[in-house]
């Protein structure tokens, strides 16, 4: 079986720190009052979302403490599920944008930015959350079998 070249396990800590910093910047930018300068708020949001994405990339592509065949199969199954979800999102986002434009009279630029943001960020987040969940579930079932 062909193996992936992944980052060392220690990069997961770096990923969690960068993700936390990005989420903090986005929350700080969102909590600023309406009188704050729009450039500052949007800059905080852009920098925060970039850090958030980079942190999730480190989380997604770093090894677990003990990387074996079981973890590789969980990683591949999660990637397949995310590919299916991503395909569905690519089909549904233009439809949702069209419906929003028809019923709300919103601007095309705002709808396009919302769709692009959703298409690019969500699959990475879904991958990390599903991978960690499946890994936790597998480890839990192995511990249950050892105790029984």
PDB file of C-alpha atoms in Angstrom, residues 11-140:
ATOM      1  CA  UNK A  11       2.720  19.672  14.291  1.00  0.00           C
ATOM      2  CA  UNK A  12      -0.757  18.895  15.665  1.00  0.00           C
ATOM      3  CA  UNK A  13       0.015  21.105  18.657  1.00  0.00           C
ATOM      4  CA  UNK A  14       1.108  23.878  16.309  1.00  0.00           C
ATOM      5  CA  UNK A  15      -2.114  23.357  14.341  1.00  0.00           C
ATOM      6  CA  UNK A  16      -4.301  23.680  17.435  1.00  0.00           C
ATOM      7  CA  UNK A  17      -2.467  26.862  18.499  1.00  0.00           C
ATOM      8  CA  UNK A  18      -2.781  28.476  15.062  1.00  0.00           C
ATOM      9  CA  UNK A  19      -6.447  27.442  14.809  1.00  0.00           C
ATOM     10  CA  UNK A  20      -7.120  28.976  18.216  1.00  0.00           C
ATOM     11  CA  UNK A  21      -5.369  32.210  17.267  1.00  0.00           C
ATOM     12  CA  UNK A  22      -7.390  32.415  14.055  1.00  0.00           C
ATOM     13  CA  UNK A  23     -10.675  31.749  15.857  1.00  0.00           C
ATOM     14  CA  UNK A  24      -9.745  34.379  18.455  1.00  0.00           C
ATOM     15  CA  UNK A  25      -9.054  36.988  15.774  1.00  0.00           C
ATOM     16  CA  UNK A  26     -12.326  36.206  14.018  1.00  0.00           C
ATOM     17  CA  UNK A  27     -14.289  36.433  17.278  1.00  0.00           C
ATOM     18  CA  UNK A  28     -12.526  39.675  18.197  1.00  0.00           C
ATOM     19  CA  UNK A  29     -13.329  41.131  14.780  1.00  0.00           C
ATOM     20  CA  UNK A  30     -16.956  40.007  15.032  1.00  0.00           C
ATOM     21  CA  UNK A  31     -17.344  41.459  18.543  1.00  0.00           C
ATOM     22  CA  UNK A  32     -16.147  44.938  17.565  1.00  0.00           C
ATOM     23  CA  UNK A  33     -18.864  47.549  17.604  1.00  0.00           C
ATOM     24  CA  UNK A  34     -20.399  48.915  14.447  1.00  0.00           C
ATOM     25  CA  UNK A  35     -18.539  52.225  14.737  1.00  0.00           C
ATOM     26  CA  UNK A  36     -15.171  50.487  14.270  1.00  0.00           C
ATOM     27  CA  UNK A  37     -13.430  50.977  10.981  1.00  0.00           C
ATOM     28  CA  UNK A  38     -14.654  48.497   8.377  1.00  0.00           C
ATOM     29  CA  UNK A  39     -11.124  47.919   7.041  1.00  0.00           C
ATOM     30  CA  UNK A  40      -9.894  46.841  10.492  1.00  0.00           C
ATOM     31  CA  UNK A  41     -12.810  44.453  11.036  1.00  0.00           C
ATOM     32  CA  UNK A  42     -12.484  42.884   7.591  1.00  0.00           C
ATOM     33  CA  UNK A  43      -8.692  42.620   7.965  1.00  0.00           C
ATOM     34  CA  UNK A  44      -9.073  40.827  11.290  1.00  0.00           C
ATOM     35  CA  UNK A  45     -11.607  38.501   9.710  1.00  0.00           C
ATOM     36  CA  UNK A  46      -9.385  37.712   6.704  1.00  0.00           C
ATOM     37  CA  UNK A  47      -6.242  37.165   8.806  1.00  0.00           C
ATOM     38  CA  UNK A  48      -8.193  35.091  11.317  1.00  0.00           C
ATOM     39  CA  UNK A  49      -9.776  32.865   8.688  1.00  0.00           C
ATOM     40  CA  UNK A  50      -6.388  32.396   6.972  1.00  0.00           C
ATOM     41  CA  UNK A  51      -4.795  31.346  10.281  1.00  0.00           C
ATOM     42  CA  UNK A  52      -7.774  29.114  11.009  1.00  0.00           C
ATOM     43  CA  UNK A  53      -7.412  27.388   7.654  1.00  0.00           C
ATOM     44  CA  UNK A  54      -3.654  26.947   8.051  1.00  0.00           C
ATOM     45  CA  UNK A  55      -4.186  25.482  11.514  1.00  0.00           C
ATOM     46  CA  UNK A  56      -6.750  23.009  10.192  1.00  0.00           C
ATOM     47  CA  UNK A  57      -4.345  22.040   7.413  1.00  0.00           C
ATOM     48  CA  UNK A  58      -1.701  21.218  10.027  1.00  0.00           C
ATOM     49  CA  UNK A  59      -4.274  19.185  11.952  1.00  0.00           C
ATOM     50  CA  UNK A  60      -5.426  17.315   8.863  1.00  0.00           C
ATOM     51  CA  UNK A  61      -1.997  16.444   7.517  1.00  0.00           C
ATOM     52  CA  UNK A  62      -0.032  15.553  10.647  1.00  0.00           C
ATOM     53  CA  UNK A  63       0.513  12.036  11.876  1.00  0.00           C
ATOM     54  CA  UNK A  64      -1.138  10.543  14.891  1.00  0.00           C
ATOM     55  CA  UNK A  65       1.095   9.395  17.715  1.00  0.00           C
ATOM     56  CA  UNK A  66       1.069   5.828  16.388  1.00  0.00           C
ATOM     57  CA  UNK A  67       0.306   5.827  12.664  1.00  0.00           C
ATOM     58  CA  UNK A  68      -0.645   2.314  11.514  1.00  0.00           C
ATOM     59  CA  UNK A  69      -2.861   0.575   8.934  1.00  0.00           C
ATOM     60  CA  UNK A  70      -5.992   1.132  11.009  1.00  0.00           C
ATOM     61  CA  UNK A  71      -5.452   4.878  11.179  1.00  0.00           C
ATOM     62  CA  UNK A  72      -4.610   5.014   7.465  1.00  0.00           C
ATOM     63  CA  UNK A  73      -7.878   3.240   6.638  1.00  0.00           C
ATOM     64  CA  UNK A  74      -9.820   5.658   8.867  1.00  0.00           C
ATOM     65  CA  UNK A  75      -8.042   8.535   7.124  1.00  0.00           C
ATOM     66  CA  UNK A  76      -8.959   7.206   3.663  1.00  0.00           C
ATOM     67  CA  UNK A  77     -12.586   6.466   4.617  1.00  0.00           C
ATOM     68  CA  UNK A  78     -12.946   9.968   6.040  1.00  0.00           C
ATOM     69  CA  UNK A  79     -11.455  11.432   2.877  1.00  0.00           C
ATOM     70  CA  UNK A  80     -14.011   9.514   0.786  1.00  0.00           C
ATOM     71  CA  UNK A  81     -16.894  10.787   2.913  1.00  0.00           C
ATOM     72  CA  UNK A  82     -15.623  14.357   2.645  1.00  0.00           C
ATOM     73  CA  UNK A  83     -15.286  14.011  -1.143  1.00  0.00           C
ATOM     74  CA  UNK A  84     -18.951  13.001  -1.360  1.00  0.00           C
ATOM     75  CA  UNK A  85     -20.008  15.879   0.908  1.00  0.00           C
ATOM     76  CA  UNK A  86     -17.854  18.287  -1.122  1.00  0.00           C
ATOM     77  CA  UNK A  87     -19.512  17.126  -4.351  1.00  0.00           C
ATOM     78  CA  UNK A  88     -22.937  17.708  -2.855  1.00  0.00           C
ATOM     79  CA  UNK A  89     -21.883  21.167  -1.646  1.00  0.00           C
ATOM     80  CA  UNK A  90     -20.582  22.121  -5.081  1.00  0.00           C
ATOM     81  CA  UNK A  91     -23.976  21.228  -6.533  1.00  0.00           C
ATOM     82  CA  UNK A  92     -26.090  22.830  -3.784  1.00  0.00           C
ATOM     83  CA  UNK A  93     -24.307  26.147  -3.231  1.00  0.00           C
ATOM     84  CA  UNK A  94     -25.147  27.667  -6.645  1.00  0.00           C
ATOM     85  CA  UNK A  95     -28.754  26.566  -6.182  1.00  0.00           C
ATOM     86  CA  UNK A  96     -28.886  28.156  -2.723  1.00  0.00           C
ATOM     87  CA  UNK A  97     -27.303  31.354  -4.080  1.00  0.00           C
ATOM     88  CA  UNK A  98     -29.887  31.520  -6.836  1.00  0.00           C
ATOM     89  CA  UNK A  99     -32.720  31.062  -4.356  1.00  0.00           C
ATOM     90  CA  UNK A 100     -31.255  33.732  -2.050  1.00  0.00           C
ATOM     91  CA  UNK A 101     -30.916  36.169  -4.926  1.00  0.00           C
ATOM     92  CA  UNK A 102     -34.476  35.551  -6.093  1.00  0.00           C
ATOM     93  CA  UNK A 103     -36.212  35.861  -2.745  1.00  0.00           C
ATOM     94  CA  UNK A 104     -34.075  38.367  -0.863  1.00  0.00           C
ATOM     95  CA  UNK A 105     -32.961  40.622  -3.695  1.00  0.00           C
ATOM     96  CA  UNK A 106     -29.393  40.495  -2.360  1.00  0.00           C
ATOM     97  CA  UNK A 107     -26.360  41.413  -4.344  1.00  0.00           C
ATOM     98  CA  UNK A 108     -24.640  38.849  -6.545  1.00  0.00           C
ATOM     99  CA  UNK A 109     -21.216  39.711  -5.121  1.00  0.00           C
ATOM    100  CA  UNK A 110     -22.264  38.960  -1.525  1.00  0.00           C
ATOM    101  CA  UNK A 111     -23.876  35.668  -2.527  1.00  0.00           C
ATOM    102  CA  UNK A 112     -20.783  34.599  -4.483  1.00  0.00           C
ATOM    103  CA  UNK A 113     -18.424  35.421  -1.626  1.00  0.00           C
ATOM    104  CA  UNK A 114     -20.607  33.473   0.793  1.00  0.00           C
ATOM    105  CA  UNK A 115     -20.662  30.461  -1.526  1.00  0.00           C
ATOM    106  CA  UNK A 116     -16.917  30.511  -2.113  1.00  0.00           C
ATOM    107  CA  UNK A 117     -16.201  30.824   1.608  1.00  0.00           C
ATOM    108  CA  UNK A 118     -18.465  27.874   2.353  1.00  0.00           C
ATOM    109  CA  UNK A 119     -17.077  25.698  -0.411  1.00  0.00           C
ATOM    110  CA  UNK A 120     -13.442  26.256   0.526  1.00  0.00           C
ATOM    111  CA  UNK A 121     -13.523  26.107   4.324  1.00  0.00           C
ATOM    112  CA  UNK A 122     -16.127  23.510   5.199  1.00  0.00           C
ATOM    113  CA  UNK A 123     -14.598  20.349   3.681  1.00  0.00           C
ATOM    114  CA  UNK A 124     -11.375  20.817   5.641  1.00  0.00           C
ATOM    115  CA  UNK A 125     -13.264  21.340   8.887  1.00  0.00           C
ATOM    116  CA  UNK A 126     -15.541  18.379   8.149  1.00  0.00           C
ATOM    117  CA  UNK A 127     -12.493  16.195   7.422  1.00  0.00           C
ATOM    118  CA  UNK A 128     -10.742  17.050  10.689  1.00  0.00           C
ATOM    119  CA  UNK A 129     -13.900  16.653  12.792  1.00  0.00           C
ATOM    120  CA  UNK A 130     -14.916  13.362  11.158  1.00  0.00           C
ATOM    121  CA  UNK A 131     -11.391  11.930  11.315  1.00  0.00           C
ATOM    122  CA  UNK A 132     -11.022  12.760  15.003  1.00  0.00           C
ATOM    123  CA  UNK A 133     -14.515  11.381  15.709  1.00  0.00           C
ATOM    124  CA  UNK A 134     -13.900   8.098  13.843  1.00  0.00           C
ATOM    125  CA  UNK A 135     -10.516   7.753  15.531  1.00  0.00           C
ATOM    126  CA  UNK A 136     -12.068   8.348  18.958  1.00  0.00           C
ATOM    127  CA  UNK A 137     -14.852   5.859  18.193  1.00  0.00           C
ATOM    128  CA  UNK A 138     -12.346   3.211  17.036  1.00  0.00           C
ATOM    129  CA  UNK A 139     -10.121   3.712  20.089  1.00  0.00           C
ATOM    130  CA  UNK A 140     -13.138   3.516  22.358  1.00  0.00           C
TER     131      UNK A 140
END
